[in-house]
Coordinates of C-alpha atoms in Angstrom, one line a residue:
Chain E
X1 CA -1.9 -0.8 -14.6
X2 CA 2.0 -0.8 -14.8
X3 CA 2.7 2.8 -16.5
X4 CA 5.7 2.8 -18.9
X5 CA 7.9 5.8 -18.1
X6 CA 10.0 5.0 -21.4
X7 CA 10.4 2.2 -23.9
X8 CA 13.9 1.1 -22.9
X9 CA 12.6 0.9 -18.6
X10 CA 9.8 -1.5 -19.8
X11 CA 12.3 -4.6 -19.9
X12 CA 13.5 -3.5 -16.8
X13 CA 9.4 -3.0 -15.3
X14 CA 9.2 -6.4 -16.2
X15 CA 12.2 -7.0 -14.0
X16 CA 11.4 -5.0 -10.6
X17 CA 8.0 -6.7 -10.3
X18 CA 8.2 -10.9 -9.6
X19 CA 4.5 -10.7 -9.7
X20 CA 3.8 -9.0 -12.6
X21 CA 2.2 -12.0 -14.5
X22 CA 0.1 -12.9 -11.5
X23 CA -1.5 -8.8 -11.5
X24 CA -2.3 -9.1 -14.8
X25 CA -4.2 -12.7 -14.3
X26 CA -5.5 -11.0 -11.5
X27 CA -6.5 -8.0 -13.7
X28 CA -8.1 -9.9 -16.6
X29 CA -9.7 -13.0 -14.3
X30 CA -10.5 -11.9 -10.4
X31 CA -10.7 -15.6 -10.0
X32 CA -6.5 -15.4 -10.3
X33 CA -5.8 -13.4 -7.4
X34 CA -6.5 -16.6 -5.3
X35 CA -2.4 -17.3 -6.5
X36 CA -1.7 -13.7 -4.9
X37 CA -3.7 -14.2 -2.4
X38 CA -1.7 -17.6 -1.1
X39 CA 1.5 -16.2 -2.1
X40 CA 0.9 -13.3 0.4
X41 CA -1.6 -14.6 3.1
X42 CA 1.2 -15.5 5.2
X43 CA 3.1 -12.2 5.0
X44 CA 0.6 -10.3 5.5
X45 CA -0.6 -12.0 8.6
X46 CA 2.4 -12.2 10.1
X47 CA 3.3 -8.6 9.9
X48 CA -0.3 -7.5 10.9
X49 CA 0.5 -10.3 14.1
X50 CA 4.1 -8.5 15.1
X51 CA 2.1 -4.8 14.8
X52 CA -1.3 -5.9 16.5
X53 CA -0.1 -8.9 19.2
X54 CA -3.4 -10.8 18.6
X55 CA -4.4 -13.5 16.0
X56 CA -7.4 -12.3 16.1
X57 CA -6.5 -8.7 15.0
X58 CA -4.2 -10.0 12.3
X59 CA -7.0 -12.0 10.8
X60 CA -9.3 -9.1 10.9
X61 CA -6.2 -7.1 8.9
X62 CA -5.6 -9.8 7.0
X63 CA -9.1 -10.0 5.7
X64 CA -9.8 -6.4 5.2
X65 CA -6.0 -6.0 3.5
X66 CA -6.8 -8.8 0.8
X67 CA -10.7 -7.5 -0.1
X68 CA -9.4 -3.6 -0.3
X69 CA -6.4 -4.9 -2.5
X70 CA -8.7 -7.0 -4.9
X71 CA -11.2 -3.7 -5.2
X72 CA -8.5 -1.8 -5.9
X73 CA -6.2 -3.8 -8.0
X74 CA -7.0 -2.0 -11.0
X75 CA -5.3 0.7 -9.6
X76 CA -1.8 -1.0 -8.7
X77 CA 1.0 1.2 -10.5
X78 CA 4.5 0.1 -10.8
X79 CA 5.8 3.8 -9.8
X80 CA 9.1 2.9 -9.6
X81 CA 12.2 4.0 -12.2
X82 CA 15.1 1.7 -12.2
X83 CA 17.2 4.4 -10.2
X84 CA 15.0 3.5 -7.3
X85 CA 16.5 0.3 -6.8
X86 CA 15.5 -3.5 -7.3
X87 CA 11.8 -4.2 -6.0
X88 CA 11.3 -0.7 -4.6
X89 CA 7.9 -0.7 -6.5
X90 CA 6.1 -4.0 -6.6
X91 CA 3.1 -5.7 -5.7
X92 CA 4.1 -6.9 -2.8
X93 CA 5.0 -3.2 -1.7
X94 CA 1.3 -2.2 -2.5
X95 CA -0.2 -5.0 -0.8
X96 CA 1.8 -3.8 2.0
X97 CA 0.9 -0.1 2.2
X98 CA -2.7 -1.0 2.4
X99 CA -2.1 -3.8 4.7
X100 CA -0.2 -0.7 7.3
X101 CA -2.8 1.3 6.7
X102 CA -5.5 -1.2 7.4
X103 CA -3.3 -1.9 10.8
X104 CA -2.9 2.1 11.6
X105 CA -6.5 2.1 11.7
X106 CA -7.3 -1.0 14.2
X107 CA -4.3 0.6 16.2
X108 CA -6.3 3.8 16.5
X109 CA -9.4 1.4 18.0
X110 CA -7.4 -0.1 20.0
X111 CA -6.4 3.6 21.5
X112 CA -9.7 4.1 22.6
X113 CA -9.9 0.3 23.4
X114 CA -7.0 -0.6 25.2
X115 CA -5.9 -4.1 25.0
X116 CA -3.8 -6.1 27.1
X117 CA -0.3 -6.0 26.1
X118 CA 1.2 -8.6 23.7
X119 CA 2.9 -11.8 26.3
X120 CA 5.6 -12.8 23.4
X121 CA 7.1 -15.5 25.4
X122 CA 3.6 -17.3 25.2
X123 CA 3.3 -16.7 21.0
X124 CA 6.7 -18.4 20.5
X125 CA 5.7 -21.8 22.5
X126 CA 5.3 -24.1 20.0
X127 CA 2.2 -26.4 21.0
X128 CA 3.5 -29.9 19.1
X129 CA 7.2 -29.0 21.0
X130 CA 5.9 -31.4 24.3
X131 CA 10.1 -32.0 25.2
X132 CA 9.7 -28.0 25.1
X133 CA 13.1 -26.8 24.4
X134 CA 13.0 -23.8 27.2
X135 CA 16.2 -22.3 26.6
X136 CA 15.2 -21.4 23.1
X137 CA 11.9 -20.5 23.7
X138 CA 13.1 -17.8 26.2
X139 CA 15.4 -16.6 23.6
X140 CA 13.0 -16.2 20.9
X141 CA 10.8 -14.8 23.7
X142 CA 13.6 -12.2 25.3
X143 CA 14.3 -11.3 21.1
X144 CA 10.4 -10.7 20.3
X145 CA 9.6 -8.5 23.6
X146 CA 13.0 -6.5 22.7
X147 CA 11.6 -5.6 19.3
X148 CA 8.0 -4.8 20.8
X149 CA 9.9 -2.4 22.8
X150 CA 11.3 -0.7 19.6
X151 CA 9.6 2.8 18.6
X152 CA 7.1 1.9 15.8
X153 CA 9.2 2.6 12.7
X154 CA 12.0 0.6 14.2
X155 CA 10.0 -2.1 14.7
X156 CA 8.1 -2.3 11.6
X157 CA 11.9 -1.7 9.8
X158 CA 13.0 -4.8 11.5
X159 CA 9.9 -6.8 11.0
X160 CA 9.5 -6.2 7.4
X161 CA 13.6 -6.9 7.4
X162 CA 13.7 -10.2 9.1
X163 CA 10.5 -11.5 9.0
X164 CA 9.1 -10.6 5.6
X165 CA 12.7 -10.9 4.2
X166 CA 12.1 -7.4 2.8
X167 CA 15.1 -5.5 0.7
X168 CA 15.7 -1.9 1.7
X169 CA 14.5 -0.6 -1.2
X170 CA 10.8 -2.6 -0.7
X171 CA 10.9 -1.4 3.2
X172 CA 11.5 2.2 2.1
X173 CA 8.5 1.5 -0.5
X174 CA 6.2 0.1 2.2
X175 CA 7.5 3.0 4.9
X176 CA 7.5 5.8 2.7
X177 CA 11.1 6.9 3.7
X178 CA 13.8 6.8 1.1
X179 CA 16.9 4.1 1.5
X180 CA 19.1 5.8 3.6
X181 CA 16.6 6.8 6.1
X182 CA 15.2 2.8 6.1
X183 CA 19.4 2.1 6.8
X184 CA 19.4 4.2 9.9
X185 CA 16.5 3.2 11.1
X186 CA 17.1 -0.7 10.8
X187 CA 21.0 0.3 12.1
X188 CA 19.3 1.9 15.7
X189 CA 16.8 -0.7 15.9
X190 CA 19.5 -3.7 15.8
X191 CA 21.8 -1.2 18.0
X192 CA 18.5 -0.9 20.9
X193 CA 18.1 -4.8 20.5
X194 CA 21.0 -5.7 21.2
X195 CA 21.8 -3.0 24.3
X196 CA 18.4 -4.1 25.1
X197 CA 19.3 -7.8 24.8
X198 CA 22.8 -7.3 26.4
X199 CA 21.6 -5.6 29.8
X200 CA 18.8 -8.6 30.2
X201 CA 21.6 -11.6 30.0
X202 CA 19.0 -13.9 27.8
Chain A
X1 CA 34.8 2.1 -0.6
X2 CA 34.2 5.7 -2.1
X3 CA 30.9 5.5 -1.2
X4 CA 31.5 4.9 2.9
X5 CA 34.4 8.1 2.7
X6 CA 31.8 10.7 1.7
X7 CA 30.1 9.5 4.9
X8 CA 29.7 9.6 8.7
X9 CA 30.6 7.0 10.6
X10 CA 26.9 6.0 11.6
X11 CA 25.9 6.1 8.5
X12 CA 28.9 3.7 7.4
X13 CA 27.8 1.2 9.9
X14 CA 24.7 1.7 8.5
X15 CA 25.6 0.7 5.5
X16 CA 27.8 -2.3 6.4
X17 CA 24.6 -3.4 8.4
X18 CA 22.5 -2.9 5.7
X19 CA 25.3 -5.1 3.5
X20 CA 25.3 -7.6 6.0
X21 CA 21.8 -8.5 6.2
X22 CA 21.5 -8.4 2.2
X23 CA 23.8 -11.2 2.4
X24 CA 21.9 -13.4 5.1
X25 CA 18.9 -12.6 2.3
X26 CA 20.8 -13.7 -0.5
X27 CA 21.8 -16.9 1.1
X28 CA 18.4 -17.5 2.2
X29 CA 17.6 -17.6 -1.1
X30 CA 20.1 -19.6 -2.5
X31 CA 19.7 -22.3 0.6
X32 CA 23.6 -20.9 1.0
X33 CA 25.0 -20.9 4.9
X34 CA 27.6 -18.7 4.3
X35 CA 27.1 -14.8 4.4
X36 CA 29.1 -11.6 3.9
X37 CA 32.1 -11.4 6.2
X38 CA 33.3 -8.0 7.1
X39 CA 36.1 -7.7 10.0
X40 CA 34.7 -3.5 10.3
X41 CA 31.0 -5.0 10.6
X42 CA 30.1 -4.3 14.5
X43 CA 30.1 -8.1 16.6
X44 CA 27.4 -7.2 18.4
X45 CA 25.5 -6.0 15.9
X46 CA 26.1 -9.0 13.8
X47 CA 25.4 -11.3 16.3
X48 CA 21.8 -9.6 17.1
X49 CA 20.6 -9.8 13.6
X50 CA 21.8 -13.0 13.5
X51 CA 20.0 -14.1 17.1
X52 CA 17.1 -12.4 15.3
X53 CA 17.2 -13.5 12.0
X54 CA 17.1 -16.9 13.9
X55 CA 14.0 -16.0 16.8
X56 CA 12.0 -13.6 14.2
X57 CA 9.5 -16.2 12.4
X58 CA 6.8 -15.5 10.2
X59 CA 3.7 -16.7 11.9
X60 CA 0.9 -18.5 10.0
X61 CA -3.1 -18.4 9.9
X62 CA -4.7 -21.2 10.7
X63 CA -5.8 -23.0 8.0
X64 CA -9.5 -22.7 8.3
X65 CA -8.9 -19.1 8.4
X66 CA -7.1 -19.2 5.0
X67 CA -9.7 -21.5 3.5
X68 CA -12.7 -19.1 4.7
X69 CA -11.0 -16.1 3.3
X70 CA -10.6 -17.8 0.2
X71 CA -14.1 -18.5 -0.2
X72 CA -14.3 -14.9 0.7
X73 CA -12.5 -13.5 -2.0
X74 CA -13.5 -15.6 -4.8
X75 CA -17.3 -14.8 -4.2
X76 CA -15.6 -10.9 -4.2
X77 CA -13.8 -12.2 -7.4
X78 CA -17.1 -13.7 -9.0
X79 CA -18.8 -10.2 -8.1
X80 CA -15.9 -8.5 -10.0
X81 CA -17.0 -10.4 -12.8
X82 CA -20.4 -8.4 -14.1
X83 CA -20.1 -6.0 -17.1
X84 CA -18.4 -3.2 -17.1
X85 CA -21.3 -0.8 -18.0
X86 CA -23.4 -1.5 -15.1
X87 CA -20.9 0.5 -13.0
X88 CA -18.9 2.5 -15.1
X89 CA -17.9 5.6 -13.8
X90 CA -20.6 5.5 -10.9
X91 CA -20.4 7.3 -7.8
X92 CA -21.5 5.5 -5.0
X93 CA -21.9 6.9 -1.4
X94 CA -19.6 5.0 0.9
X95 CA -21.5 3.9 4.5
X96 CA -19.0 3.7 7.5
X97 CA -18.3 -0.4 7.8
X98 CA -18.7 -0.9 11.6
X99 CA -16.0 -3.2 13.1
X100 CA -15.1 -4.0 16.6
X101 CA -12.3 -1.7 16.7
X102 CA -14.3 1.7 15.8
X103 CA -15.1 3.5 12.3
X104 CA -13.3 1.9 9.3
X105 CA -13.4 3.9 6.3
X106 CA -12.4 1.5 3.0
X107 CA -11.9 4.2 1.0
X108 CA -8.8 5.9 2.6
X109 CA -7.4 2.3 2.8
X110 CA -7.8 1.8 -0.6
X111 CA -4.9 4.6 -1.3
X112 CA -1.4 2.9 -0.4
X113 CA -0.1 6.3 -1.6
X114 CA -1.2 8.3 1.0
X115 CA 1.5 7.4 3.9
X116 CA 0.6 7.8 7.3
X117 CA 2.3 10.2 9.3
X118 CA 3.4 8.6 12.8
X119 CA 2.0 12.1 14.7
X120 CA -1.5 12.0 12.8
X121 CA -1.4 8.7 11.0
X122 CA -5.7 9.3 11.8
X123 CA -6.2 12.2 9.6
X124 CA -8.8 10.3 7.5
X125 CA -11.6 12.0 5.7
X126 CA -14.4 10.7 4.1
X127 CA -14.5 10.7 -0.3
X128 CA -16.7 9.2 -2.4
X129 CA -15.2 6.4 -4.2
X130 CA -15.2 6.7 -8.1
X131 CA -15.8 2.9 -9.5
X132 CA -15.1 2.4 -12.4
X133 CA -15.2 -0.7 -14.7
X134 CA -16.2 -3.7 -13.8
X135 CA -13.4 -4.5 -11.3
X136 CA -14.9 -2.9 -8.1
X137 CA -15.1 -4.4 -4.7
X138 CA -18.0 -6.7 -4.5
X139 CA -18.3 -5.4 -0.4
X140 CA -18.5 -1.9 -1.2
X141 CA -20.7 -2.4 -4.2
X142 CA -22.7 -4.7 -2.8
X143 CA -22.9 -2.0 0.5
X144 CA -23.5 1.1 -1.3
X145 CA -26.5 -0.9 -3.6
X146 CA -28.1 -1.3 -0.2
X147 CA -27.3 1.9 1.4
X148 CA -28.9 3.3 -1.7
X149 CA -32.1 0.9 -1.8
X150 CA -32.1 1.7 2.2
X151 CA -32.5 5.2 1.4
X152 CA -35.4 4.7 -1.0
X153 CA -37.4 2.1 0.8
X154 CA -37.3 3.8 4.3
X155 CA -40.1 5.7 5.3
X156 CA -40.1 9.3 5.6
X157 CA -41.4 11.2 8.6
X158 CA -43.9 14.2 7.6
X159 CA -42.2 16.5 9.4
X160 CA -38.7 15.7 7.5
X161 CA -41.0 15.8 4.3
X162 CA -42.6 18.9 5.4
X163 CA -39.1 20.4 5.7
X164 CA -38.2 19.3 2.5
X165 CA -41.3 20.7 0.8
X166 CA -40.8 24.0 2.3
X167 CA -36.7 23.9 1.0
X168 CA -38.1 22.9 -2.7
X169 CA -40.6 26.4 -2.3
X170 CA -37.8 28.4 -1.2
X171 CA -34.9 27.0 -3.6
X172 CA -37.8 27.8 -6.3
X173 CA -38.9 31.0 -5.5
X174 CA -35.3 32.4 -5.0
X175 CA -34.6 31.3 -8.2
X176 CA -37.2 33.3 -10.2
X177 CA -36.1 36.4 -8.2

């Protein structure tokens, strides 16, 4: 439930959480979280997909993400004061917790199951594309193996930045780290890209 | 631009970065083109986050997928759905779900709070999961219901009974000395 910390924060509550009105659907009918659920399928997935390099591992994440976050919905606080910044505590920060800790733990399979590694130039080919603009596709292919090659926490800083259109204050929720430590970490991972990037000539 | 004095210089950038790509969100948002021009802002680094801001799509399931998962979740949902009494506060053992990729435990999942530390983001140990209300996973009820009924049907080996006898005699007799 979303815990008031004072009377005067509730209007602003209200304000840090978009999805507020969908929880509390959710919470009173499990039949509305279909409407979170569709909101979020496609974020979730896609992040899972940049951490795990397989579609078939990011459905698996996908899946298990979704059920554990409808079993526990219940238990969704809005932890977050208004000094911690626009969306810092949300739904969509929950959802995402779970959905790195459901990844964390097919990454530590994995370990012990090593896969091939992730061929990005082959995930950006877009099947209907027959002209097949090459040029393009070798860009988006040269910019997706340079952020693979990012430490973890980079990565996932710049995935939740630019793919899943995050705020800093949301990717320091989701990462645990506080706002400054999300800056720097998004600053060196744009800095390796583009050193990385540079030296290739794409 | 009080803030950037009381600063280092990497941490400036950082900031003018971090200013930067706010803006390209903000104009996302608004279907706007223009973004946040800042003559200090690095060119390089602009023009990376703007080659990936470009090349970094979010990728989509297919749509079977979606549509099975949603039939998923609603039976989940419908599960949800029974009285709140007939699991209220009830403690039910959690069996290991086994998954191609090696023991999954739903129960550590279940805690966004507990962050995962890069050097042991593994350090996960088995709880029982406290249900309460109505609202509990269908999955895990539905496992732990037959985890528990698998417990009471199975058949017991004599010697495992045996063993058990001979416990109850002991636990008894220590306790009247």
């Amino acid at each position: 439930m979303f815990r008031r910390v004072k009377a005067e924060e509730e209007h602003r509550l209200v304000h840090l959480d978009r999805d507020r009105a969908l929880v509390e659907a959710a919470l009173r009918d499990p039949a509305a979280f279909d409407a979170l659920y569709r909101k979020y399928l496609a974020q979730v997935y896609s992040y899972a997909y940049y951490e795990l390099g397989s579609h078939h591992d990011a459905e698996d994440a996908a899946e298990r993400t979704f059920l554990l976050a409808l079993g526990a919905l219940s238990r969704f606080e809005e932890r977050a004061r208004p000094v911690d910044g626009e969306g810092a505590s949300t739904f969509r920060v929950w959802l995402f917790r779970i959905a790195r800790n459901v990844v964390a733990n097919i990454q530590r399979g994995r370990r012990r199951h090593p896969v091939a590694p992730l061929d990005y130039a082959a995930i950006v080919a877009d099947p209907l594309d027959l002209e097949g603009d090459v040029s393009r596709r070798q860009e988006a292919g040269a910019a997706w193996a340079a952020v693979g090659r990012l430490p973890p926490e980079r990565r996932r800083a710049l995935v939740l930045r630019f793919v899943e259109e995050m705020s800093t204050a949301e990717i320091a929720g989701v990462l645990g780290r506080s706002e400054g430590a999300v800056r720097v970490l998004i600053h060196r991972g744009l800095r390796a890209v583009a050193r990385d990037l540079g030296g290739r000539r794409w | 631009m009080t803030l950037e004095a009381d600063r280092g210089e990497p941490e400036v950038e950082a900031l003018r970065v971090d200013r930067y790509l706010e803006s390209i969100l903000v104009a996302r948002e608004r279907g706007a083109v223009a973004v946040l021009h800042d003559p200090r802002l690095d060119a390089e680094l602009r023009a990376t986050a703007e080659r990936l801001s470009s090349h970094l799509v979010r990728v989509h399931p297919s749509f079977r997928f979606e549509e099975r998962l949603a039939r998923r979740l609603a039976d989940a949902g419908d599960a949800l759905r029974l009285p709140a009494a007939a699991g209220a506060g009830l403690r039910i053992p959690q069996p290991p779900v086994a998954t191609r990729t090696g023991a999954f435990d739903p129960v550590d999942l279940l805690d966004p709070v507990r962050l995962i530390d890069d050097d042991d983001p593994f350090g996960i140990r088995a709880r029982p999961l406290l249900i309460g209300g109505a609202l509990t996973s269908a999955a895990i009820s539905l496992a732990g219901a037959a985890l528990v009924a698998w417990r009471l049907s199975r058949p017991v080996h004599p010697m495992v009974r045996a063993i058990r006898a001979a416990h109850g005699r002991a636990g008894h007799q220590g306790g009247l000395a």
